[in-house]
PDB file of C-alpha atoms and ligand atoms in Angstrom:
ATOM      1  CA  MET A1463       0.020  -0.087   0.071  1.00 90.00           C
ATOM      2  CA  GLY A1464       1.963   3.040  -1.274  1.00 98.00           C
ATOM      3  CA  LEU A1465       1.121   6.633  -0.255  1.00 98.00           C
ATOM      4  CA  LEU A1466       0.776   7.483  -3.966  1.00 98.00           C
ATOM      5  CA  ASP A1467      -0.875   4.609  -5.328  1.00 98.00           C
ATOM      6  CA  GLY A1468      -2.835   5.351  -8.445  1.00 97.00           C
ATOM      7  CA  LYS A1469      -1.495   8.684  -8.632  1.00 98.00           C
ATOM      8  CA  LYS A1470      -0.246  10.144 -12.118  1.00 98.00           C
ATOM      9  CA  ALA A1471       2.881  12.361 -11.453  1.00 99.00           C
ATOM     10  CA  VAL A1472       4.586  14.623 -14.043  1.00 99.00           C
ATOM     11  CA  ILE A1473       8.196  15.575 -13.067  1.00 98.00           C
ATOM     12  CA  PHE A1474      10.104  18.382 -14.850  1.00 98.00           C
ATOM     13  CA  GLY A1475      13.805  18.824 -14.019  1.00 98.00           C
ATOM     14  CA  ILE A1476      15.697  15.416 -14.024  1.00 98.00           C
ATOM     15  CA  ALA A1477      19.288  16.176 -15.394  1.00 97.00           C
ATOM     16  CA  ASN A1478      21.157  13.068 -13.990  1.00 97.00           C
ATOM     17  CA  GLU A1479      21.238  10.763 -11.034  1.00 97.00           C
ATOM     18  CA  LYS A1480      22.268  13.684  -8.608  1.00 98.00           C
ATOM     19  CA  SER A1481      19.286  15.555  -9.463  1.00 98.00           C
ATOM     20  CA  ILE A1482      16.793  16.253  -6.570  1.00 98.00           C
ATOM     21  CA  ALA A1483      13.931  15.599  -9.220  1.00 98.00           C
ATOM     22  CA  TRP A1484      15.675  12.065  -9.708  1.00 98.00           C
ATOM     23  CA  ALA A1485      15.390  11.300  -6.048  1.00 98.00           C
ATOM     24  CA  ILE A1486      11.675  12.373  -6.204  1.00 98.00           C
ATOM     25  CA  ALA A1487      11.018  10.095  -9.173  1.00 98.00           C
ATOM     26  CA  GLN A1488      12.412   7.134  -7.308  1.00 98.00           C
ATOM     27  CA  ALA A1489      10.487   7.901  -4.152  1.00 98.00           C
ATOM     28  CA  PHE A1490       7.187   8.446  -6.156  1.00 98.00           C
ATOM     29  CA  ARG A1491       7.725   5.087  -7.866  1.00 98.00           C
ATOM     30  CA  ARG A1492       8.336   3.344  -4.540  1.00 98.00           C
ATOM     31  CA  GLU A1493       4.998   4.857  -3.102  1.00 98.00           C
ATOM     32  CA  GLY A1494       3.053   3.478  -6.242  1.00 98.00           C
ATOM     33  CA  ALA A1495       2.883   6.594  -8.587  1.00 98.00           C
ATOM     34  CA  GLU A1496       2.761   6.243 -12.323  1.00 98.00           C
ATOM     35  CA  LEU A1497       5.319   8.718 -13.766  1.00 98.00           C
ATOM     36  CA  ALA A1498       5.984  11.094 -16.705  1.00 98.00           C
ATOM     37  CA  VAL A1499       9.286  12.617 -17.163  1.00 98.00           C
ATOM     38  CA  THR A1500      10.415  15.586 -19.201  1.00 98.00           C
ATOM     39  CA  TYR A1501      13.978  16.932 -20.001  1.00 97.00           C
ATOM     40  CA  ALA A1502      15.206  20.191 -21.056  1.00 96.00           C
ATOM     41  CA  ASN A1503      17.294  19.445 -23.941  1.00 95.00           C
ATOM     42  CA  GLU A1504      19.079  16.786 -26.043  1.00 95.00           C
ATOM     43  CA  THR A1505      22.155  17.174 -24.254  1.00 94.00           C
ATOM     44  CA  VAL A1506      20.715  15.855 -20.857  1.00 96.00           C
ATOM     45  CA  ALA A1507      18.404  13.457 -22.888  1.00 97.00           C
ATOM     46  CA  LYS A1508      21.002  10.838 -23.015  1.00 97.00           C
ATOM     47  CA  ARG A1509      21.217  10.847 -19.074  1.00 97.00           C
ATOM     48  CA  VAL A1510      17.492  11.229 -18.419  1.00 98.00           C
ATOM     49  CA  ILE A1511      16.058   8.654 -21.019  1.00 98.00           C
ATOM     50  CA  PRO A1512      17.864   5.761 -19.372  1.00 98.00           C
ATOM     51  CA  LEU A1513      17.033   6.962 -15.887  1.00 98.00           C
ATOM     52  CA  ALA A1514      13.482   7.404 -16.805  1.00 98.00           C
ATOM     53  CA  GLU A1515      13.060   3.996 -18.225  1.00 97.00           C
ATOM     54  CA  SER A1516      14.904   2.369 -15.156  1.00 98.00           C
ATOM     55  CA  VAL A1517      12.119   3.923 -13.098  1.00 98.00           C
ATOM     56  CA  GLY A1518       9.549   2.698 -15.364  1.00 98.00           C
ATOM     57  CA  ALA A1519       8.202   6.073 -16.718  1.00 98.00           C
ATOM     58  CA  SER A1520       5.115   5.803 -18.970  1.00 98.00           C
ATOM     59  CA  LEU A1521       6.038   8.952 -20.833  1.00 98.00           C
ATOM     60  CA  VAL A1522       9.433  10.536 -21.468  1.00 98.00           C
ATOM     61  CA  LEU A1523       9.266  13.921 -23.342  1.00 98.00           C
ATOM     62  CA  PRO A1524      11.265  16.999 -24.141  1.00 98.00           C
ATOM     63  CA  CYS A1525      10.253  20.291 -22.633  1.00 98.00           C
ATOM     64  CA  ASP A1526      12.201  23.658 -22.873  1.00 98.00           C
ATOM     65  CA  VAL A1527      10.112  25.575 -20.601  1.00 98.00           C
ATOM     66  CA  ARG A1528      10.837  28.863 -22.491  1.00 98.00           C
ATOM     67  CA  ASN A1529       8.735  27.592 -25.283  1.00 98.00           C
ATOM     68  CA  ASP A1530       5.120  27.889 -24.791  1.00 98.00           C
ATOM     69  CA  ALA A1531       4.379  25.659 -27.820  1.00 98.00           C
ATOM     70  CA  GLU A1532       6.491  22.710 -26.310  1.00 98.00           C
ATOM     71  CA  ILE A1533       4.768  23.088 -22.807  1.00 98.00           C
ATOM     72  CA  LYS A1534       1.278  22.707 -24.551  1.00 98.00           C
ATOM     73  CA  ASP A1535       2.524  19.741 -26.582  1.00 98.00           C
ATOM     74  CA  VAL A1536       3.786  18.056 -23.380  1.00 98.00           C
ATOM     75  CA  PHE A1537       0.376  18.457 -21.598  1.00 98.00           C
ATOM     76  CA  ASP A1538      -1.615  17.573 -24.939  1.00 98.00           C
ATOM     77  CA  LYS A1539       0.190  14.166 -24.941  1.00 98.00           C
ATOM     78  CA  ILE A1540      -0.042  13.509 -21.329  1.00 98.00           C
ATOM     79  CA  GLY A1541      -3.781  14.377 -21.608  1.00 98.00           C
ATOM     80  CA  ARG A1542      -4.283  12.024 -24.380  1.00 98.00           C
ATOM     81  CA  ALA A1543      -2.225   9.024 -22.722  1.00 98.00           C
ATOM     82  CA  TRP A1544      -3.649   9.668 -19.255  1.00 98.00           C
ATOM     83  CA  GLY A1545      -6.769  11.721 -19.226  1.00 98.00           C
ATOM     84  CA  GLY A1546      -5.390  13.865 -16.307  1.00 98.00           C
ATOM     85  CA  ILE A1547      -2.686  14.486 -13.730  1.00 98.00           C
ATOM     86  CA  ASP A1548      -2.641  14.148  -9.982  1.00 98.00           C
ATOM     87  CA  VAL A1549       0.868  15.532  -9.186  1.00 99.00           C
ATOM     88  CA  LEU A1550       3.099  18.040 -10.782  1.00 99.00           C
ATOM     89  CA  VAL A1551       6.729  18.492  -9.796  1.00 99.00           C
ATOM     90  CA  HIS A1552       8.745  21.570 -10.921  1.00 99.00           C
ATOM     91  CA  SER A1553      12.471  21.200 -10.215  1.00 98.00           C
ATOM     92  CA  ILE A1554      13.554  23.787 -12.945  1.00 98.00           C
ATOM     93  CA  ALA A1555      15.896  26.758 -12.592  1.00 98.00           C
ATOM     94  CA  PHE A1556      18.833  28.294 -14.539  1.00 98.00           C
ATOM     95  CA  ALA A1557      20.795  31.686 -14.493  1.00 98.00           C
ATOM     96  CA  GLY A1558      23.816  32.544 -16.757  1.00 98.00           C
ATOM     97  CA  LYS A1559      26.979  31.493 -14.843  1.00 95.00           C
ATOM     98  CA  GLU A1560      28.284  35.021 -14.938  1.00 96.00           C
ATOM     99  CA  GLU A1561      25.271  36.109 -12.990  1.00 97.00           C
ATOM    100  CA  LEU A1562      26.046  33.509 -10.189  1.00 97.00           C
ATOM    101  CA  LYS A1563      29.291  34.957  -9.069  1.00 95.00           C
ATOM    102  CA  GLY A1564      30.739  38.396  -7.876  1.00 96.00           C
ATOM    103  CA  SER A1565      28.478  41.572  -7.422  1.00 98.00           C
ATOM    104  CA  PHE A1566      24.842  41.610  -7.786  1.00 98.00           C
ATOM    105  CA  LEU A1567      25.319  44.919  -9.413  1.00 98.00           C
ATOM    106  CA  ASN A1568      26.760  43.245 -12.372  1.00 98.00           C
ATOM    107  CA  THR A1569      23.234  41.616 -13.193  1.00 98.00           C
ATOM    108  CA  THR A1570      22.319  42.447 -16.810  1.00 98.00           C
ATOM    109  CA  ARG A1571      18.808  42.988 -18.090  1.00 98.00           C
ATOM    110  CA  GLU A1572      19.075  39.711 -20.265  1.00 98.00           C
ATOM    111  CA  GLY A1573      20.388  37.716 -17.435  1.00 98.00           C
ATOM    112  CA  PHE A1574      17.638  38.740 -15.042  1.00 98.00           C
ATOM    113  CA  THR A1575      15.134  38.031 -17.607  1.00 98.00           C
ATOM    114  CA  LEU A1576      16.366  34.780 -18.393  1.00 98.00           C
ATOM    115  CA  ALA A1577      16.676  33.636 -14.841  1.00 98.00           C
ATOM    116  CA  LEU A1578      13.311  34.790 -13.945  1.00 99.00           C
ATOM    117  CA  ASP A1579      11.792  33.207 -17.226  1.00 98.00           C
ATOM    118  CA  ILE A1580      13.159  29.807 -16.643  1.00 98.00           C
ATOM    119  CA  SER A1581      13.220  29.545 -12.735  1.00 99.00           C
ATOM    120  CA  ALA A1582      10.092  31.376 -11.786  1.00 99.00           C
ATOM    121  CA  TYR A1583       7.710  32.211 -14.818  1.00 99.00           C
ATOM    122  CA  SER A1584       7.803  28.515 -15.922  1.00 99.00           C
ATOM    123  CA  LEU A1585       5.972  27.388 -13.083  1.00 99.00           C
ATOM    124  CA  ILE A1586       3.092  29.538 -14.195  1.00 99.00           C
ATOM    125  CA  ALA A1587       3.506  28.494 -17.781  1.00 99.00           C
ATOM    126  CA  LEU A1588       3.303  24.793 -16.666  1.00 99.00           C
ATOM    127  CA  MET A1589       0.233  25.496 -14.389  1.00 98.00           C
ATOM    128  CA  LYS A1590      -1.815  27.105 -17.341  1.00 98.00           C
ATOM    129  CA  GLU A1591      -1.536  23.949 -19.222  1.00 98.00           C
ATOM    130  CA  ALA A1592      -1.733  21.484 -16.318  1.00 98.00           C
ATOM    131  CA  HIS A1593      -4.750  23.110 -14.730  1.00 98.00           C
ATOM    132  CA  PRO A1594      -7.470  21.661 -16.948  1.00 98.00           C
ATOM    133  CA  LEU A1595      -5.827  18.300 -16.306  1.00 98.00           C
ATOM    134  CA  MET A1596      -5.541  18.589 -12.722  1.00 98.00           C
ATOM    135  CA  GLU A1597      -8.811  20.180 -11.659  1.00 96.00           C
ATOM    136  CA  GLY A1598     -11.277  18.022  -9.413  1.00 96.00           C
ATOM    137  CA  ARG A1599      -8.651  15.462  -8.646  1.00 97.00           C
ATOM    138  CA  GLU A1600      -7.217  16.784  -5.561  1.00 97.00           C
ATOM    139  CA  GLY A1601      -3.971  17.506  -7.334  1.00 98.00           C
ATOM    140  CA  SER A1602      -0.734  18.579  -5.788  1.00 98.00           C
ATOM    141  CA  VAL A1603       1.951  20.900  -7.359  1.00 99.00           C
ATOM    142  CA  LEU A1604       5.487  21.086  -5.869  1.00 98.00           C
ATOM    143  CA  ALA A1605       8.280  23.567  -6.681  1.00 99.00           C
ATOM    144  CA  LEU A1606      11.865  23.559  -5.466  1.00 99.00           C
ATOM    145  CA  THR A1607      13.383  26.765  -3.894  1.00 99.00           C
ATOM    146  CA  TYR A1608      16.250  27.863  -1.684  1.00 98.00           C
ATOM    147  CA  TYR A1609      16.617  30.112   1.383  1.00 98.00           C
ATOM    148  CA  GLY A1610      18.518  32.463  -0.739  1.00 98.00           C
ATOM    149  CA  GLY A1611      15.268  33.602  -2.055  1.00 98.00           C
ATOM    150  CA  GLN A1612      14.414  35.039   1.393  1.00 98.00           C
ATOM    151  CA  LYS A1613      17.925  35.998   2.746  1.00 98.00           C
ATOM    152  CA  VAL A1614      21.046  37.301   0.863  1.00 98.00           C
ATOM    153  CA  PHE A1615      23.576  34.646   0.130  1.00 98.00           C
ATOM    154  CA  PRO A1616      26.548  36.381  -1.677  1.00 97.00           C
ATOM    155  CA  ASN A1617      26.865  35.011  -5.259  1.00 98.00           C
ATOM    156  CA  TYR A1618      23.537  33.581  -5.280  1.00 98.00           C
ATOM    157  CA  ASN A1619      22.553  36.991  -6.789  1.00 98.00           C
ATOM    158  CA  VAL A1620      19.720  36.886  -9.572  1.00 98.00           C
ATOM    159  CA  MET A1621      18.792  33.332  -8.558  1.00 98.00           C
ATOM    160  CA  GLY A1622      17.790  34.662  -5.073  1.00 98.00           C
ATOM    161  CA  VAL A1623      15.372  37.175  -7.021  1.00 99.00           C
ATOM    162  CA  ALA A1624      14.015  34.442  -9.001  1.00 99.00           C
ATOM    163  CA  LYS A1625      13.424  32.256  -6.010  1.00 99.00           C
ATOM    164  CA  ALA A1626      11.637  35.130  -4.236  1.00 99.00           C
ATOM    165  CA  ALA A1627       9.425  35.369  -7.283  1.00 99.00           C
ATOM    166  CA  LEU A1628       8.871  31.647  -7.657  1.00 99.00           C
ATOM    167  CA  GLU A1629       7.882  31.360  -3.729  1.00 99.00           C
ATOM    168  CA  MET A1630       5.337  34.242  -4.159  1.00 99.00           C
ATOM    169  CA  SER A1631       3.982  32.577  -7.451  1.00 99.00           C
ATOM    170  CA  VAL A1632       3.573  29.445  -5.479  1.00 99.00           C
ATOM    171  CA  LYS A1633       1.417  31.438  -3.086  1.00 99.00           C
ATOM    172  CA  TYR A1634      -0.627  33.370  -5.691  1.00 99.00           C
ATOM    173  CA  LEU A1635      -1.134  30.123  -7.627  1.00 99.00           C
ATOM    174  CA  ALA A1636      -2.227  28.257  -4.393  1.00 98.00           C
ATOM    175  CA  GLU A1637      -5.027  31.211  -4.216  1.00 98.00           C
ATOM    176  CA  ALA A1638      -5.847  30.833  -7.874  1.00 98.00           C
ATOM    177  CA  VAL A1639      -6.507  27.108  -8.082  1.00 98.00           C
ATOM    178  CA  GLY A1640      -7.499  26.338  -4.535  1.00 98.00           C
ATOM    179  CA  SER A1641     -11.187  26.277  -5.316  1.00 98.00           C
ATOM    180  CA  ASP A1642     -10.500  23.374  -7.797  1.00 98.00           C
ATOM    181  CA  GLY A1643      -9.031  21.337  -5.158  1.00 98.00           C
ATOM    182  CA  ILE A1644      -5.426  21.743  -6.287  1.00 98.00           C
ATOM    183  CA  ARG A1645      -2.719  22.640  -3.757  1.00 98.00           C
ATOM    184  CA  VAL A1646       0.658  24.374  -4.554  1.00 99.00           C
ATOM    185  CA  ASN A1647       3.566  24.220  -2.291  1.00 99.00           C
ATOM    186  CA  ALA A1648       7.510  24.513  -2.393  1.00 99.00           C
ATOM    187  CA  ILE A1649      10.155  22.731  -0.654  1.00 99.00           C
ATOM    188  CA  SER A1650      13.038  24.771   0.432  1.00 99.00           C
ATOM    189  CA  ALA A1651      15.946  22.443   0.247  1.00 98.00           C
ATOM    190  CA  GLY A1652      19.423  22.977   1.945  1.00 98.00           C
ATOM    191  CA  PRO A1653      22.563  23.046  -0.345  1.00 98.00           C
ATOM    192  CA  LEU A1654      22.937  19.691  -2.167  1.00 98.00           C
ATOM    193  CA  LYS A1655      25.694  18.739  -4.648  1.00 97.00           C
ATOM    194  CA  THR A1656      24.113  18.604  -8.009  1.00 97.00           C
ATOM    195  CA  LEU A1657      24.929  19.553 -11.620  1.00 95.00           C
ATOM    196  CA  ALA A1658      23.243  22.790 -10.811  1.00 96.00           C
ATOM    197  CA  SER A1659      24.977  23.761  -7.526  1.00 97.00           C
ATOM    198  CA  SER A1660      28.344  23.418  -9.322  1.00 95.00           C
ATOM    199  CA  GLY A1661      27.442  26.758 -11.071  1.00 96.00           C
ATOM    200  CA  VAL A1662      27.119  28.750  -7.897  1.00 97.00           C
ATOM    201  CA  GLY A1663      30.042  30.578  -6.489  1.00 95.00           C
ATOM    202  CA  GLY A1664      30.615  29.806  -2.772  1.00 96.00           C
ATOM    203  CA  PHE A1665      28.582  26.678  -2.864  1.00 97.00           C
ATOM    204  CA  ASN A1666      31.196  24.665  -0.679  1.00 98.00           C
ATOM    205  CA  GLN A1667      31.458  27.356   1.870  1.00 98.00           C
ATOM    206  CA  ILE A1668      27.682  27.764   2.451  1.00 98.00           C
ATOM    207  CA  ALA A1669      27.511  23.885   2.542  1.00 98.00           C
ATOM    208  CA  GLY A1670      30.261  23.797   5.173  1.00 98.00           C
ATOM    209  CA  HIS A1671      28.627  26.425   7.221  1.00 98.00           C
ATOM    210  CA  VAL A1672      25.338  24.543   7.310  1.00 98.00           C
ATOM    211  CA  ALA A1673      27.023  21.456   8.653  1.00 98.00           C
ATOM    212  CA  GLU A1674      28.517  23.524  11.476  1.00 98.00           C
ATOM    213  CA  LYS A1675      25.666  25.855  12.453  1.00 98.00           C
ATOM    214  CA  ALA A1676      22.295  23.919  11.407  1.00 98.00           C
ATOM    215  CA  PRO A1677      20.429  22.165  14.382  1.00 98.00           C
ATOM    216  CA  LEU A1678      21.327  18.853  12.882  1.00 98.00           C
ATOM    217  CA  ARG A1679      24.914  19.695  12.378  1.00 98.00           C
ATOM    218  CA  ARG A1680      24.871  18.194   8.981  1.00 98.00           C
ATOM    219  CA  ASN A1681      23.764  18.817   5.352  1.00 98.00           C
ATOM    220  CA  ILE A1682      20.595  17.076   4.057  1.00 98.00           C
ATOM    221  CA  THR A1683      20.347  14.380   1.303  1.00 98.00           C
ATOM    222  CA  GLN A1684      18.276  14.408  -1.960  1.00 98.00           C
ATOM    223  CA  ASP A1685      16.345  11.341  -0.459  1.00 98.00           C
ATOM    224  CA  GLU A1686      15.280  13.614   2.313  1.00 98.00           C
ATOM    225  CA  VAL A1687      13.889  16.134   0.043  1.00 98.00           C
ATOM    226  CA  ALA A1688      12.143  13.277  -1.770  1.00 99.00           C
ATOM    227  CA  GLY A1689      10.604  12.122   1.330  1.00 98.00           C
ATOM    228  CA  ALA A1690       9.129  15.664   2.118  1.00 99.00           C
ATOM    229  CA  ALA A1691       7.885  15.564  -1.651  1.00 99.00           C
ATOM    230  CA  VAL A1692       6.085  12.179  -0.980  1.00 99.00           C
ATOM    231  CA  TYR A1693       4.339  13.889   1.934  1.00 99.00           C
ATOM    232  CA  LEU A1694       3.492  17.153  -0.092  1.00 99.00           C
ATOM    233  CA  ALA A1695       2.320  15.040  -3.026  1.00 99.00           C
ATOM    234  CA  SER A1696       0.055  12.666  -0.925  1.00 98.00           C
ATOM    235  CA  SER A1697      -3.187  13.105   0.916  1.00 98.00           C
ATOM    236  CA  LEU A1698      -1.222  13.405   4.226  1.00 98.00           C
ATOM    237  CA  SER A1699      -0.790  17.102   3.415  1.00 98.00           C
ATOM    238  CA  SER A1700      -4.321  17.533   2.113  1.00 98.00           C
ATOM    239  CA  GLY A1701      -4.841  20.686   4.375  1.00 98.00           C
ATOM    240  CA  VAL A1702      -1.479  22.222   3.180  1.00 99.00           C
ATOM    241  CA  SER A1703      -1.399  24.833   0.275  1.00 99.00           C
ATOM    242  CA  GLY A1704       0.804  27.946  -0.433  1.00 99.00           C
ATOM    243  CA  GLU A1705       3.381  26.639   2.082  1.00 98.00           C
ATOM    244  CA  ILE A1706       7.278  26.981   1.646  1.00 99.00           C
ATOM    245  CA  HIS A1707       8.399  23.673   3.722  1.00 99.00           C
ATOM    246  CA  PHE A1708      12.241  23.681   4.617  1.00 99.00           C
ATOM    247  CA  VAL A1709      14.172  20.683   4.393  1.00 99.00           C
ATOM    248  CA  ASP A1710      17.391  22.168   5.552  1.00 98.00           C
ATOM    249  CA  SER A1711      18.647  20.632   8.651  1.00 98.00           C
ATOM    250  CA  GLY A1712      16.744  23.403  10.363  1.00 98.00           C
ATOM    251  CA  TYR A1713      19.401  25.903   9.247  1.00 98.00           C
ATOM    252  CA  ASN A1714      16.771  28.724   8.463  1.00 98.00           C
ATOM    253  CA  ILE A1715      15.864  29.040  12.161  1.00 98.00           C
ATOM    254  CA  ILE A1716      19.313  29.967  13.004  1.00 98.00           C
ATOM    255  CA  GLY A1717      20.139  33.786  13.447  1.00 92.00           C
TER     256      GLY A1717
HETATM  257  C1  LIG B 732      25.539  30.833  -2.417  1.00 82.61           C
HETATM  258  C2  LIG B 732      24.504  29.745  -2.257  1.00 82.61           C
HETATM  259  C3  LIG B 732      25.074  28.552  -2.083  1.00 82.61           C
HETATM  260  C4  LIG B 732      23.983  27.407  -1.933  1.00 82.61           C
HETATM  261  C5  LIG B 732      23.173  27.294  -3.254  1.00 82.61           C
HETATM  262  C6  LIG B 732      22.207  26.062  -2.984  1.00 82.61           C
HETATM  263  C7  LIG B 732      21.582  25.823  -4.257  1.00 82.61           C
HETATM  264  C8  LIG B 732      22.038  24.999  -5.354  1.00 82.61           C
HETATM  265  C9  LIG B 732      21.600  24.781  -6.641  1.00 82.61           C
HETATM  266  C10 LIG B 732      20.514  25.627  -6.870  1.00 82.61           C
HETATM  267  O1  LIG B 732      19.784  25.234  -8.107  1.00 82.61           O
HETATM  268  C11 LIG B 732      20.262  26.026  -9.215  1.00 82.61           C
HETATM  269  C12 LIG B 732      19.732  25.794 -10.515  1.00 82.61           C
HETATM  270  C13 LIG B 732      20.425  26.384 -11.693  1.00 82.61           C
HETATM  271  C14 LIG B 732      21.333  27.318 -11.491  1.00 82.61           C
HETATM  272  O2  LIG B 732      21.911  27.884 -12.588  1.00 82.61           O
HETATM  273  C15 LIG B 732      22.855  27.557 -13.321  1.00 82.61           C
HETATM  274  C16 LIG B 732      23.413  26.115 -12.816  1.00 82.61           C
HETATM  275  C17 LIG B 732      24.678  25.893 -13.560  1.00 82.61           C
HETATM  276  C18 LIG B 732      25.264  26.537 -14.452  1.00 82.61           C
HETATM  277  C19 LIG B 732      24.701  27.666 -14.836  1.00 82.61           C
HETATM  278  O3  LIG B 732      25.139  28.537 -15.666  1.00 82.61           O
HETATM  279  N1  LIG B 732      23.527  28.188 -14.143  1.00 82.61           N
HETATM  280  C20 LIG B 732      21.901  27.688 -10.129  1.00 82.61           C
HETATM  281  C21 LIG B 732      21.287  26.804  -9.077  1.00 82.61           C
HETATM  282  C22 LIG B 732      19.845  26.333  -6.070  1.00 82.61           C
HETATM  283  O4  LIG B 732      18.811  27.136  -6.372  1.00 82.61           O
HETATM  284  C23 LIG B 732      20.369  26.478  -4.823  1.00 82.61           C
END
């Protein structure tokens, strides 16, 4: 008896075996969910397709979230195959590498626009197409965020602004779709070594600081984020919406 038995879940953002989204896919499968997986581009395809097959994904589709036609195509295909969606996981972000180090003052208009488009607006773009497939199914939408969207972490720069926008979008979306029985939440994960984190200046220093100062005196794992994702995807969290749920060894409570 799995917590997600019979649930149809689409997961955006697996890039490789270190991805948070990959740990979520495995945990969802263990709990009985049926999976659809999307990948950003042909570069990551060669890693994602074998992973998706190994976890028995029913659908594996390309999706560049900057492209509204591709997003529409993904949900058309899922709608035809499944008739509906119960869970949507958004684990997507990007900023130019030159924006993720040095002074925030160096942020460019195009760097800002790109980061906000991919890392924040994309949740709204996905929800617009997913909404008709999710209404009335007590659906759950999950996004991934970081504390740098609430407090300043040098180098995180424009990604912090994007995460602030993402977190408020989670709340406005929760209000917009709540009457259709759809919940929208985010998991704010502590620093994790992923393909993405290699692009953020000062990552190792922050991860070391967390291990020293966080209540649990250690960094978290992808699997711990996945456990919270199962809870937020399942009916155990049926009363929770518009929430930013920290999985960070408690670091965010430290002054
Ligand atoms: C200074 C803060 C250190 C802790 C950062 C924790 C973290 C690690 C990874 C995170 O996810 C991303 C995703 C994409 C991203 O943009 C990238 C990643 C690699 C290359 C590149 O050009 N952009 C940056 C961070 C994230 O949002 C937060």
